[in-house]
Each structure stands twice: as C-alpha cells, then as structure tokens.
Amino acid sequence: MNLLKLSTAYLKKNLLSTILNVLLLSFGIATIVILVLFSYQLEENLYKNAEGIDVVVGAKGSPIQLILSGIYHIDNPTGNIDLGEAKQLMRHPMVASAIPLALGDNYRGYRIVGTTTAYLEKYRAEPASGSLWDFEFEIVLGSDVAEQTNLAIGDRIVSSHGFSEAGHVHDDHELTVVGILHPTGTVLDRLILTGVETMWGIHQPHDHDHEDEYHSDQAHDDEHVHTHNHADGDSHSHSHDNHQQDGHFHENGHSHDHAGHHHTHGRAITDETFLDEGYDDEQITALLIRYSNPLAAAQFPRFVNDRTSMQAAAPAVEVTRLLSLLGVGLEAIRLFAFVLIFASVLGIFIALLNSMKERKYDLAIMRTLGGSRWKLFSHVVLEGVMISVAGGVLGLLMGHGAMEGIGRLFSEAQQFAVTGFVYVPGEELILLLAAAVGVLSSLIPAVMAYRTEIAETLSKS
Amino acid sequence: MIELRSAFHEYNAGTVVKLPDLTAGHGEELLILGLSGSGKTTLLHVLAGLLKPTGGSYRLDGTDLYSLGESERDRFRGNNIGLIFQAMHLIRSLTVLDNLKLAQYMAGRKQDEAKIRRLCSDLDIGPKLYSYPDELSHGQKQRVSIARAVVNDPVLLLADEPTSSLDDLRSGDVLNLLRKQAAETGATLIISTHDQRVKAHIPTVLTLDQPEGEVAG
C-alpha cells in the first residue's frame, strides 16, 4: 500500500468519471500538440526551402503569390518575365547568384520546373539513380514523385498544361526520365525538374499540321500562366514526327534560329552558359536571387519594382506576413485548446470535490490510522495529477497520431509533407502543463482533505 | 498504562464537558457507560488522541500525547491506539487486505502481509481477504474493523458502541473477540457504550452521568 495505490483505487472506483476527465484533457492537449507539430514543421519547411534565397523576381502581382509559386510551388505564378530583362538583373552587381525557373506544366499534379542545375545544388540534391539532364526533354524526378508515380529511369511521360492534372496534354512532346533524386526534405522532392529549354520546347508554336492544337493552347493562356513563345514561330523548324517515330530526342532537337544563336541537338543549357546562350526573347517565370552583399536588401527590390516591369519579393518579409495571416487561425485553434483544457480543470475539480464529500469518513479514518494532514493533501493532489498526466500522455500520443493521419490524408495534395513522427524540442514540457492542470484542479479538494477534523467528522456519524 | 487527570474540554459554543479522572493498566478492561450527551464521546475522543482537551493531562505509557505536534500525534496514535467505530468506516475502494495494509502504511510501519493473514484467519475472515467491504456481511465487516484496530499491536484498544446494533448472541461474540485480541497484545481495552448488556462481560465500569451542557464555574 502506498499513496499511488491508494489514489489508483479511488480512481478505479470512479472509473467513468476518471476516463471522461482523462479524455477531456487529452483532447485539449492533443490539439496543442497538433498545433505545435504543425507550426514547427511549417516553419521548418518555410525556412528550409527559402534558405539562400534573398529575393524572388517575377511578373508583377501579389508578392505572396510570387513567393508561394516561386519557392514553395503552391500557388499559381504571377505571370512570366522576359528572359532578356531577367538576364540584366542576373548581371546586376548586387546579385551573387540567380536561378531561373520556368513553370507551366505538370505531370499528374506534380509540377515540372524548367531550371538549371544550380537549383538542385541549392538544395544539395543529387541523383540517387541515373543522372541529371543533359538534353532537352530529359527530366529528373524528386524522390516523392518517383515513389508516388512509380516512374523509373527510361520511362517516358507527357506533361499536362497548367498546374492541375486536368490541363491540356502536350502529347506531342515526350519527356524521358533520366534521373531520380535522393530525398532532400525540401520542396524538390515533389517536383519534376528539367532544363529551362524543355519548357520552351514544349510550348513552342507547332508545325502547321498542329495548328489546331496550338490555338487551343493559346486559348488557355488567360487561365494558365506558362512559358510560351510569342515570337517568330516560323523560324523554328521543329519536327515532331521524328520524335514519335524513333524516340531519339537527343538527336533531333530544335533549331532555334534567332538572336544570331544556333542551338542544335537540344543539348541542355548549363548553369555556366545560361547567361551567354541567348534566348533573350524567351520567357521564364521567376528568378531566385542571392545577394552579393547584405546592403542589397534595401536597394535591390526597390530598384526592380520601380525601374523594371518585374517585381521583387523577399521571402523573409512575405513568409513573416504569411505566418501572421495564418497566425490568426492558429491563434483561434490555440484558444479552443485552452478552452478544452480549462474545461478539464473544471471537470477534474468537480470530480474531486464530489469525491471529497463521499470520502470525508475515509479521510478521517486515514487520520486516525496515523496519516498526517500532509499525507492526505498529497493523496488528493496525486489523484488529480494522475488523471492529468494520463490525459497528457494520451494527448501527446493522440496529437502525434492525428498529425500523422492528417499528413497521410493530404499527402497527395500538399507541397509540404507533414508527419506525426517528428519530435519537437521541448514538446515533453506539455506533460508539465498537464501536471500543472492536475495540481491546479486538485488544490481546493486537497485543502479540504488537509482540513479534515477527525473528531468532528466521526462524531457526526 | 493510561492516565487522565483533571481534564475538561470547552467547545466553541461555550459548552464545557468535564472529564472524569481515569487510570487503567496494561491488560485491564474498562467499560464506560452513559447515555448520549453524558460526555462519553468527548471522553473517547480525548482518550483516542483525536481531540485535544482544553485543560488537564493525558499520558499514554508515559507519553504526554497532547504535547506532541500534530503529525507526531497522528503517528503515535496510528502505532499505539486501536479504534473501533460503531459505523466501522472501512474504506470501500479497498479490499480487506488493502484496508489492513493501509493501517500499517498510515502508521508508517512495515507492511506485513503474513501478519494480516494470520490475524484474519484468527478472526474467521481469512477467505475474505480479497473481498471489498460491500461484499461482506455486517459481522464480517465488524471483524475487519477489529482486525484493523489491532493490526499495529496497540497499547490501547478503544471501542465505541461495538454491540448496540447486535442481538445478545452476536454482542457476546464481539465482546469475546475484543477481549481476546486485547489480551493477545496486552492492550488496555476500553469500551464506551450505553448498552447495559456489556456489564455482564466487563466488571469494571465507569458510569458517566454528567448532564449535557454543564457550564464550568
């Protein structure tokens, strides 16, 4: 016999009320745990993906939209910018590095991003199998994409226009999987990557026998922002037939004949050659820029916004803004959690209070048997703490379980994979909160137990 | 050896109860007879160490009980005084075994299950060790409460109206059990009752006839 066994015996005696109070508290704790896990993963994701990006440049529009589409690949892009103009910014002295992104297509909902290999280096992504692209129409899959679509190296796919699966299908350009990336824990895992020129190639004006398709493509332009080619369609000689017949993409590229530049064989534009390759009348969607010095943060965005037809948005600023918008919702949920916890404080308090009335003879007897006032006090507090710590432990488990459930439920739809199998530093402190709930709610009943007057109680029997 | 000298207790309402002087040695048996309101309960509570008298002295085996601090007095009581109540007050959430272990635990003693088993088979409740009080008959509950009072080998065994709700036969049984248990530990046995039948078993009688509410001069 000890206080733990004694308190357990009383809790078992009132099993229903004990279970209800444990559950009530565990719901409140679980809600807080979900919030903590979610915020932690969200902030980690936001931070990790924006690491090393000081500013994003894209078409004018909402800066948050530009950040969401350019870094996190969530929202639709704000539009396209001319590569010529973008290159001027890339050469700007305040710019240490700039990664071009061309968006506009997806495969089964996974975004296809035309970029240079610098984008992969930024996220320290390396192929787990295969290699990076060397030629246009070669693609590299993020680890989640490979896992979800079961695509393997050598497989060919056709992309859909826009950002949903329902888009117009570019079935005249097959894309070949040449590599699959290691998981990076970043947005890259859910992207399909290729050279920018692939995106230009897919959206090129077609030969005359494809004219209908081309027109329907154009009709989408108001809804879907994508990279497409306005200019000199006639100067492109583009033989799709060869593609489909022999499948040798590498050999039969496109001959771009403009700006004095000759590009044959469809060899991919490398990071080193990007600035010098020409294509100035092509378009891209965004530039991810790192400054050469910290002072640029004050001047560069203003320069872009005032002097060019583009806009610059700083992830640090926009992410803070986004979190503060999101914060209202999270705050509401947090408030709800505290209401639940307060309700459980009341619940435990009332249960113990009623129990004290039933137990006044028991308490008096314990005193006559030699128990001190403090022993009875501890006995009652222990009972409250046992309920609340049980609620806390259950709440922690439920919170992690629910987070994992939510993560799985939305795993297809989200750019941010959330999981319940994550440890947030300090999350065990929530058990202290739970214990505090137990102490708080048992304090008054425990004082009543402490004050038990034996002679008075027993002579009333 | 218990000694109560010139003790009285004044209740908050101003009522003063004067307690008789009283001496009893080890193994002695004493019957306190009196109607309700005669100060019987006050005397019993003072003797049990539950109620500090306003004046007078009370010594139990040489210890001045009411000069001890409250927690020390609780512990002393748990170890030296066994109490049996008319309403028994067993703890319903605990089994018979745990009720008895609780007595050892609260007194700060080693929990001796073998001793509890021995005691319970002495009192014919051996098979009921794992039963809850609500599953016991009245007589069995009374035996459990006797076991609880003697499990810590008290020097003083106090029983409050142990026989009043029993028929003659059962009342005789209970008195025999009490006397036997007290004799085994060498405890002083004091029974407080208004039940005149007890006189037949315990010859030493202290009769209280103090009318209620006597005000001290």
XYZ file of C-alpha atoms in Angstrom:
678
model
C 0.000 0.000 0.000
C 1.202 3.472 -0.839
C -0.329 6.752 -1.943
C -0.126 5.738 -5.596
C -2.058 2.526 -4.994
C -4.479 4.340 -2.740
C -5.189 7.055 -5.300
C -5.441 4.432 -8.051
C -8.038 2.561 -6.013
C -10.202 5.677 -5.783
C -9.773 6.458 -9.474
C -10.834 2.911 -10.323
C -13.825 3.283 -8.055
C -14.976 6.265 -10.149
C -13.816 4.785 -13.418
C -16.317 6.523 -15.677
C -15.607 9.986 -14.373
C -11.877 9.249 -14.412
C -11.984 8.177 -18.061
C -14.093 11.166 -19.060
C -11.703 13.572 -17.391
C -8.658 11.895 -18.894
C -10.260 12.062 -22.349
C -11.358 15.660 -21.965
C -7.871 16.766 -21.043
C -6.263 14.604 -23.709
C -8.342 16.330 -26.405
C -7.104 19.695 -25.255
C -3.507 18.502 -25.049
C -3.751 16.754 -28.427
C -4.989 19.963 -30.042
C -1.993 21.834 -28.662
C 0.355 19.051 -29.753
C -1.058 19.184 -33.290
C -0.577 22.943 -33.343
C 2.975 22.646 -32.087
C 3.856 19.900 -34.566
C 2.206 21.732 -37.434
C 3.758 25.125 -36.720
C 7.141 23.532 -36.212
C 7.048 21.647 -39.476
C 5.541 24.578 -41.344
C 8.204 26.984 -40.132
C 10.945 24.472 -40.709
C 9.651 23.895 -44.215
C 9.273 27.568 -44.953
C 12.734 28.275 -43.628
C 14.465 25.326 -45.215
C 13.043 25.915 -48.665
C 13.781 29.626 -48.642
C 17.302 29.154 -47.356
C 19.798 31.011 -49.501
C 17.105 32.895 -51.417
C 17.201 36.583 -50.629
C 14.685 37.727 -53.162
C 12.432 36.290 -55.846
C 11.892 38.234 -59.054
C 8.885 37.554 -61.241
C 5.999 39.212 -63.024
C 4.184 41.972 -61.211
C 1.337 40.878 -58.989
C 0.918 39.723 -55.446
C 4.287 39.339 -53.729
C 2.999 36.490 -51.560
C 1.812 34.704 -54.676
C 5.222 35.134 -56.235
C 6.922 33.670 -53.152
C 4.413 30.810 -52.886
C 4.745 29.860 -56.532
C 8.453 30.610 -56.922
C 9.798 28.972 -53.777
C 7.122 26.644 -52.422
C 5.347 25.717 -55.667
C 1.937 26.144 -54.105
C 0.082 28.978 -55.772
C -0.034 29.776 -59.487
C 2.711 32.084 -60.727
C 2.055 35.774 -61.238
C 2.959 35.536 -64.907
C 6.087 35.426 -66.961
C 9.035 37.718 -67.456
C 11.227 38.194 -70.495
C 14.477 36.387 -70.240
C 16.345 39.338 -71.738
C 15.167 41.598 -68.977
C 15.783 38.900 -66.378
C 19.337 38.476 -67.589
C 20.025 42.120 -66.970
C 19.148 41.534 -63.361
C 21.285 38.423 -63.250
C 24.216 40.537 -64.290
C 23.427 43.175 -61.683
C 26.390 43.717 -59.318
C 24.262 43.172 -56.224
C 23.315 39.714 -57.450
C 25.659 36.929 -56.410
C 23.644 34.150 -57.992
C 20.327 33.797 -59.757
C 18.453 30.624 -60.577
C 15.891 30.809 -63.388
C 12.616 28.916 -63.071
C 10.153 28.220 -65.865
C 6.815 26.824 -64.709
C 3.668 25.962 -66.532
C 3.248 22.223 -66.794
C 2.583 19.302 -64.542
C 2.539 15.547 -64.639
C -0.271 14.032 -62.556
C -0.287 17.152 -60.428
C 3.475 17.263 -59.886
C 4.917 20.488 -61.190
C 7.501 20.380 -63.919
C 10.118 23.030 -63.300
C 12.466 24.175 -66.010
C 15.641 25.432 -64.406
C 19.389 24.952 -64.335
C 21.324 22.507 -62.204
C 22.113 25.373 -59.808
C 18.577 24.867 -58.473
C 19.418 21.312 -57.447
C 22.741 22.358 -55.982
C 20.981 24.936 -53.835
C 19.029 22.116 -52.163
C 22.067 19.808 -52.184
C 20.087 17.367 -54.291
C 21.905 14.581 -56.046
C 20.607 11.775 -58.176
C 20.011 8.569 -56.213
C 19.951 6.805 -59.540
C 20.551 7.905 -63.103
C 21.945 11.334 -63.786
C 20.892 14.943 -64.242
C 19.599 16.084 -67.595
C 21.996 16.677 -70.440
C 19.494 17.300 -73.186
C 16.176 18.950 -73.519
C 13.133 16.798 -72.827
C 15.094 14.913 -70.208
C 13.641 15.075 -66.732
C 14.762 14.271 -63.201
C 12.199 13.249 -60.604
C 12.045 14.328 -56.983
C 12.010 11.364 -54.607
C 8.310 11.648 -53.700
C 7.307 11.962 -57.335
C 9.218 8.809 -58.207
C 7.664 6.953 -55.301
C 4.101 8.070 -55.975
C 4.110 7.688 -59.751
C 6.268 4.556 -59.885
C 8.170 6.033 -62.790
C 11.611 4.586 -63.454
C 14.582 5.713 -65.440
C 13.902 5.438 -69.149
C 10.138 5.904 -68.731
C 8.502 8.495 -70.918
C 5.711 10.801 -69.942
C 3.745 13.597 -71.491
C 3.058 16.697 -69.464
C -0.227 18.470 -68.893
C -0.523 22.162 -69.295
C -1.121 24.229 -66.181
C -0.941 23.089 -62.599
C -3.712 20.558 -62.362
C -3.976 17.161 -63.937
C -6.931 18.306 -65.988
C -4.839 20.572 -68.156
C -4.350 20.264 -71.855
C -1.972 17.412 -72.626
C 1.191 18.143 -74.548
C 1.179 14.735 -76.102
C 3.481 15.727 -78.889
C 6.463 16.036 -76.561
C 7.513 13.021 -74.621
C 9.741 13.615 -71.647
C 12.241 10.951 -70.644
C 13.124 10.201 -67.046
C 16.921 10.194 -66.761
C 17.391 10.501 -63.014
C 15.714 10.221 -59.633
C 16.868 12.402 -56.748
C 17.676 11.475 -53.170
C 15.070 12.702 -50.708
C 16.045 16.212 -49.622
C 13.208 17.016 -47.239
C 12.536 20.089 -49.350
C 10.024 21.109 -51.976
C 12.304 19.479 -54.534
C 11.056 16.037 -53.515
C 7.700 16.845 -55.056
C 8.927 18.412 -58.281
C 9.896 17.182 -61.702
C 12.997 19.014 -62.862
C 14.307 19.690 -66.286
C 16.249 22.299 -68.226
C 14.518 25.589 -68.986
C 14.736 24.879 -72.696
C 12.474 21.860 -72.254
C 9.718 24.176 -71.096
C 10.316 26.421 -74.057
C 10.307 23.395 -76.317
C 7.029 22.054 -75.013
C 5.282 25.355 -75.540
C 6.709 26.215 -78.900
C 4.368 27.061 -81.738
C 3.935 23.902 -83.695
C 4.068 22.959 -87.346
C 1.099 23.794 -89.418
C -0.479 20.397 -89.115
C -0.654 21.035 -85.371
C -2.231 24.385 -85.787
C -5.499 23.486 -84.094
C -3.693 22.320 -81.065
C -1.664 25.438 -80.973
C -4.756 27.572 -80.992
C -6.390 25.687 -78.205
C -3.164 26.070 -76.335
C -3.349 29.796 -76.784
C -6.908 29.819 -75.538
C -5.676 28.565 -72.191
C -3.383 31.441 -71.739
C -5.763 33.535 -69.748
C -6.227 30.840 -67.153
C -2.803 29.332 -67.034
C 0.364 31.228 -66.862
C 3.051 29.401 -68.673
C 6.101 29.901 -70.666
C 5.333 30.102 -74.280
C 6.857 31.519 -77.301
C 5.385 34.554 -78.926
C 7.914 35.365 -81.467
C 8.832 34.220 -84.910
C 7.101 30.896 -84.850
C 8.022 30.408 -88.439
C 11.697 30.445 -87.832
C 11.512 27.324 -85.695
C 11.794 24.178 -87.571
C 10.512 21.616 -85.262
C 9.946 18.100 -86.376
C 7.665 16.278 -84.036
C 7.273 13.353 -86.320
C 10.790 12.274 -85.747
C 10.237 12.354 -82.035
C 7.445 9.989 -82.145
C 8.853 7.644 -84.697
C 12.290 6.873 -83.470
C 12.172 8.370 -79.989
C 15.644 9.808 -80.315
C 15.118 13.068 -78.572
C 18.750 13.827 -78.309
C 19.427 13.709 -81.972
C 16.579 15.718 -83.298
C 16.319 18.795 -81.100
C 15.016 22.115 -82.193
C 16.916 24.564 -84.141
C 16.326 27.914 -82.617
C 17.274 30.474 -85.133
C 17.049 33.819 -83.569
C 19.261 36.420 -81.921
C 22.020 35.064 -84.000
C 22.244 31.986 -81.918
C 22.383 28.457 -83.140
C 21.301 25.756 -80.845
C 21.145 22.303 -82.189
C 20.919 18.805 -80.738
C 18.836 20.121 -77.902
C 21.783 19.996 -75.523
C 20.675 21.448 -72.220
C 21.739 24.902 -71.208
C 24.110 24.600 -68.304
C 24.311 26.913 -65.395
C 27.624 28.299 -66.607
C 26.440 29.048 -70.087
C 22.979 30.297 -69.174
C 23.807 33.993 -69.382
C 25.558 33.680 -72.737
C 23.235 31.299 -74.503
C 20.915 33.895 -75.948
C 17.203 33.062 -75.996
C 16.605 36.600 -74.868
C 13.116 36.653 -76.298
C 12.103 33.506 -74.429
C 10.326 33.796 -71.149
C 10.802 32.436 -67.667
C 8.590 32.582 -64.619
C 10.871 33.636 -61.811
C 14.437 34.196 -60.690
C 15.664 33.063 -57.277
C 18.325 35.545 -56.293
C 21.018 35.617 -53.655
C 22.614 38.986 -52.943
C 26.282 39.639 -53.126
C 26.125 41.861 -50.076
C 23.550 42.439 -47.340
C 23.079 46.095 -48.243
C 21.336 44.981 -51.415
C 18.253 44.051 -49.383
C 17.469 47.733 -49.000
C 18.105 48.809 -52.602
C 17.633 45.896 -54.975
C 13.888 45.222 -54.506
C 13.126 48.926 -54.858
C 15.198 49.068 -57.996
C 13.348 46.115 -59.520
C 9.915 47.305 -58.510
C 10.432 50.907 -59.634
C 12.596 50.586 -62.696
C 11.520 47.347 -64.361
C 8.302 45.691 -65.420
C 9.075 42.943 -62.899
C 8.593 42.719 -59.160
C 10.933 41.577 -56.422
C 9.615 39.913 -53.270
C 11.740 38.981 -50.259
C 10.831 35.566 -48.774
C 11.763 36.709 -45.262
C 9.217 39.528 -45.419
C 6.482 37.580 -47.169
C 6.846 34.468 -45.041
C 6.504 36.588 -41.914
C 3.428 38.204 -43.427
C 2.026 34.819 -44.358
C 2.616 33.408 -40.888
C 0.963 36.414 -39.319
C -2.078 35.879 -41.553
C -2.061 32.195 -40.733
C -1.396 33.130 -37.118
C -4.962 34.347 -36.638
C -6.274 30.905 -37.488
C -3.677 29.135 -35.374
C -4.439 31.511 -32.514
C -8.115 30.610 -32.729
C -7.291 26.908 -32.549
C -4.924 27.569 -29.656
C -7.703 29.419 -27.845
C -10.006 26.478 -28.463
C -7.381 24.147 -26.981
C -7.122 26.259 -23.870
C -10.898 26.301 -23.511
C -10.781 22.482 -23.616
C -8.024 22.431 -21.019
C -9.873 24.872 -18.800
C -12.966 22.681 -19.094
C -10.908 19.714 -17.983
C -9.551 21.683 -15.000
C -13.161 22.259 -14.001
C -14.025 18.637 -14.730
C -11.275 17.242 -12.536
C -12.023 19.827 -9.853
C -15.705 18.915 -9.696
C -14.995 15.186 -9.754
C -12.556 15.505 -6.853
C -14.851 17.848 -4.958
C -17.718 15.354 -5.148
C -15.342 12.595 -4.243
C -14.220 14.531 -1.134
C -17.812 14.672 0.095
C -18.175 10.914 -0.295
C -14.815 10.340 1.262
C -14.866 12.503 4.347
C -15.105 9.447 6.627
C -12.357 7.704 4.691
C -10.133 10.726 5.158
C -10.944 10.925 8.882
C -10.177 7.215 9.242
C -6.855 7.640 7.493
C -6.018 10.307 10.038
C -6.975 8.048 12.959
C -4.804 5.338 11.439
C -1.839 7.679 11.685
C -1.878 9.575 8.404
C -0.852 13.219 8.705
C -2.692 16.139 7.165
C 0.025 16.493 4.533
C -0.299 12.846 3.609
C -3.988 13.340 2.881
C -3.227 16.530 0.976
C -0.679 14.693 -1.176
C -3.076 11.811 -1.643
C -5.689 14.089 -3.217
C -3.218 16.123 -5.299
C -1.703 12.892 -6.530
C -5.116 11.787 -7.673
C -5.584 14.973 -9.708
C -2.090 14.726 -11.145
C -2.588 11.065 -12.084
C -5.678 11.986 -14.116
C -3.988 14.929 -15.765
C -0.697 13.209 -16.550
C -2.624 10.287 -18.033
C -4.517 12.871 -20.099
C -1.221 14.484 -21.045
C 0.420 11.259 -22.184
C -2.695 10.218 -24.076
C -2.914 13.697 -25.580
C 0.687 13.539 -26.771
C 0.061 10.173 -28.430
C -3.233 11.319 -29.918
C -1.681 14.543 -31.177
C 1.132 12.715 -32.936
C -1.297 10.142 -34.306
C -3.688 12.798 -35.578
C -0.833 14.755 -37.175
C 0.316 11.616 -38.955
C -3.261 10.957 -40.057
C -3.614 14.481 -41.397
C -0.254 14.147 -43.128
C -1.337 10.944 -44.869
C -4.779 12.263 -45.720
C -3.344 15.246 -47.537
C -0.090 13.727 -48.700
C -1.187 13.919 -52.349
C -2.455 17.455 -52.199
C 0.247 19.183 -50.238
C 3.584 20.573 -51.159
C 4.527 20.294 -47.502
C 4.515 16.763 -46.266
C 3.645 16.801 -42.574
C 4.147 13.808 -40.335
C 3.336 12.811 -36.784
C 6.650 11.035 -36.396
C 8.561 14.127 -35.523
C 9.932 15.314 -32.222
C 9.688 18.995 -31.491
C 12.353 20.016 -28.980
C 10.692 20.625 -25.645
C 7.365 19.051 -26.526
C 7.581 16.848 -23.434
C 7.139 20.040 -21.443
C 3.463 19.694 -22.259
C 3.404 16.988 -19.603
C 4.392 19.692 -17.131
C 1.407 21.682 -18.323
C -0.734 18.593 -17.788
C 0.687 18.081 -14.304
C 0.014 21.735 -13.541
C -3.599 21.195 -14.601
C -3.785 18.321 -12.113
C -2.300 20.328 -9.259
C -4.460 23.341 -10.018
C -7.695 21.397 -10.154
C -6.975 19.325 -7.051
C -5.754 22.156 -4.852
C -9.075 23.068 -3.255
C -10.206 19.466 -2.694
C -6.759 18.724 -1.267
C -7.041 21.635 1.164
C -10.416 20.217 2.187
C -8.749 16.884 2.856
C -5.974 18.629 4.750
C -8.539 20.349 6.958
C -10.400 17.158 7.858
C -11.264 17.376 11.554
C -11.332 13.806 12.755
C -13.292 14.114 15.982
C -15.883 16.374 14.407
C -16.339 14.181 11.331
C -16.535 10.928 13.234
C -18.925 12.162 15.914
C -21.393 13.089 13.189
C -21.599 9.513 12.005
C -0.858 2.366 31.355
C -3.186 5.297 30.671
C -3.725 8.242 32.954
C -6.246 11.040 32.519
C -6.126 13.793 35.149
C -8.497 16.723 35.757
C -9.283 17.123 32.069
C -12.097 19.147 30.567
C -12.977 20.327 27.123
C -14.638 23.544 26.148
C -16.403 23.515 22.798
C -16.601 26.584 20.617
C -20.197 27.204 21.643
C -19.021 27.609 25.223
C -20.226 24.214 26.360
C -17.789 22.687 28.792
C -17.518 18.950 29.284
C -15.719 17.856 32.437
C -13.957 14.523 32.104
C -13.522 12.053 34.957
C -10.061 11.108 36.207
C -9.147 7.728 34.874
C -6.350 5.198 35.229
C -6.001 1.827 33.575
C -3.033 -0.530 33.255
C -1.941 -3.000 30.586
C -4.363 -5.823 30.064
C -7.090 -4.113 32.076
C -10.609 -3.803 30.796
C -12.820 -0.809 31.405
C -16.407 -0.161 30.497
C -17.626 3.415 30.156
C -21.371 3.524 30.488
C -23.510 6.558 29.907
C -26.398 7.918 27.942
C -25.817 10.098 24.940
C -24.920 13.605 25.999
C -23.103 12.334 29.061
C -19.729 13.344 27.632
C -18.993 9.787 26.572
C -17.960 10.707 23.045
C -15.793 13.586 24.235
C -14.009 11.274 26.686
C -13.487 8.669 23.985
C -12.065 11.208 21.511
C -9.716 12.614 24.127
C -8.534 9.113 25.048
C -8.085 8.307 21.349
C -5.867 11.332 20.813
C -8.349 12.852 18.392
C -9.432 15.828 20.476
C -7.081 17.974 22.450
C -8.753 18.796 25.794
C -8.798 22.445 26.832
C -7.217 21.567 30.148
C -5.799 18.626 32.106
C -3.215 15.977 31.339
C -3.333 12.698 29.477
C -0.456 10.230 29.395
C -0.274 7.020 27.488
C 2.583 4.763 28.540
C 4.367 7.852 29.837
C 3.891 9.943 26.677
C 2.068 13.229 27.098
C 0.017 12.772 23.941
C -1.217 16.344 23.564
C 2.215 17.904 23.906
C 3.232 16.263 20.657
C 2.990 18.105 17.365
C 0.002 17.215 15.256
C 1.786 14.926 12.783
C 3.696 13.207 15.597
C 0.445 12.688 17.460
C -1.108 11.199 14.280
C 1.763 8.786 14.001
C 1.735 7.954 17.705
C -1.978 7.245 17.515
C -1.545 5.043 14.483
C 1.038 2.961 16.296
C -0.409 2.803 19.803
C -4.143 3.258 19.744
C -6.623 0.956 18.010
C -10.064 2.387 17.304
C -13.282 0.544 16.556
C -16.301 2.545 15.493
C -19.933 1.608 15.530
C -20.169 2.522 11.839
C -16.881 0.723 11.165
C -15.831 3.079 8.369
C -13.986 0.580 6.228
C -12.651 2.028 3.010
C -14.959 0.790 0.290
C -12.493 1.286 -2.574
C -10.011 -1.113 -0.980
C -10.109 -4.859 -0.409
C -9.978 -6.270 3.123
C -6.265 -6.925 2.664
C -5.613 -3.387 1.456
C -7.710 -1.890 4.260
C -5.406 -3.625 6.720
C -2.267 -2.730 4.777
C -3.463 0.862 4.795
C -3.433 0.781 8.605
C 0.179 -0.373 8.554
C 1.105 2.153 5.877
C -0.545 5.148 7.529
C 1.151 4.309 10.838
C 4.460 4.237 8.996
C 5.023 0.548 9.672
C 6.390 -2.231 7.541
C 3.585 -3.819 5.525
C 3.418 -7.330 6.844
C 1.042 -9.421 4.756
C 1.780 -12.628 6.667
C 0.699 -10.980 9.884
C -2.504 -9.755 8.245
C -3.290 -13.275 7.013
C -2.704 -14.715 10.459
C -4.888 -12.120 12.080
C -7.691 -12.582 9.574
C -7.759 -16.339 9.933
C -7.892 -15.811 13.737
C -10.942 -13.652 13.168
C -12.509 -16.107 10.667
C -12.296 -13.715 7.733
C -9.331 -15.429 6.072
C -11.234 -16.257 2.854
C -12.404 -12.655 2.528
C -9.016 -11.009 2.105
C -9.671 -10.011 -1.498
C -13.294 -9.022 -0.991
C -14.448 -5.428 -0.883
C -16.298 -4.234 2.233
C -19.592 -4.021 0.338
C -19.381 -7.754 -0.315
C -19.196 -8.576 3.400
C -21.889 -9.205 5.999
C -22.241 -6.866 8.937
C -20.482 -9.310 11.248
C -17.613 -9.773 8.801
C -17.184 -6.034 8.456
C -17.037 -5.746 12.216
C -14.305 -8.364 12.334
C -12.354 -6.492 9.678
C -12.632 -3.306 11.710
C -11.389 -5.183 14.795
C -8.503 -6.562 12.746
C -7.653 -3.077 11.541
C -7.654 -1.774 15.146
C -5.268 -4.436 16.423
C -3.013 -4.939 13.382
C -0.418 -2.486 14.718
C -0.328 -4.049 18.233
C -1.810 -1.069 20.079
C -1.349 -0.462 23.818
C -4.854 0.943 23.968
C -7.887 -0.521 22.234
C -10.919 1.757 22.164
C -14.337 0.582 21.015
C -17.294 2.897 20.534
C -20.698 1.183 20.837
C -19.447 -2.101 19.382
C -22.581 -4.046 20.349
C -25.515 -1.685 20.151
C -26.904 -2.936 16.850
C -26.402 -6.631 17.643
C -28.569 -9.275 19.239
C -27.495 -10.829 22.541
C -25.670 -13.751 20.970
C -23.677 -11.705 18.495
C -22.952 -8.999 21.021
C -21.403 -11.667 23.260
C -19.291 -12.908 20.341
C -17.970 -9.459 19.545
C -17.090 -8.743 23.159
C -15.228 -12.038 23.403
C -13.282 -11.214 20.234
C -12.353 -7.797 21.542
C -11.218 -9.157 24.894
C -9.263 -11.915 23.228
C -7.480 -9.556 20.830
C -6.722 -7.067 23.597
C -5.371 -9.821 25.802
C -3.127 -11.103 22.998
C -1.333 -7.783 22.646
C -1.579 -6.891 26.317
C -3.588 -3.785 25.443
C -5.849 -1.856 27.729
C -9.407 -2.331 26.475
C -11.893 0.472 26.909
C -15.421 0.069 25.656
C -17.752 3.013 25.573
C -21.441 2.195 25.316
C -24.959 2.745 26.565
C -25.595 -0.985 26.165
C -26.175 -2.371 29.660
C -25.597 -5.976 28.441
C -21.873 -5.348 28.289
C -21.714 -5.111 32.086
C -22.107 -8.863 32.233
C -18.763 -9.286 30.440
C -16.708 -6.425 31.811
C -16.997 -5.811 35.508
C -15.002 -2.581 35.793
C -17.497 0.154 35.000
C -17.182 3.904 34.882
C -20.618 5.466 34.739
C -20.965 8.964 33.295
C -23.958 10.923 34.402
C -22.862 14.414 33.627
C -25.830 16.270 32.226
C -25.257 17.882 28.870
C -24.114 21.493 28.711
C -22.801 21.844 32.263
C -21.007 25.138 32.383
C -17.733 25.321 34.211
C -17.770 27.601 37.212
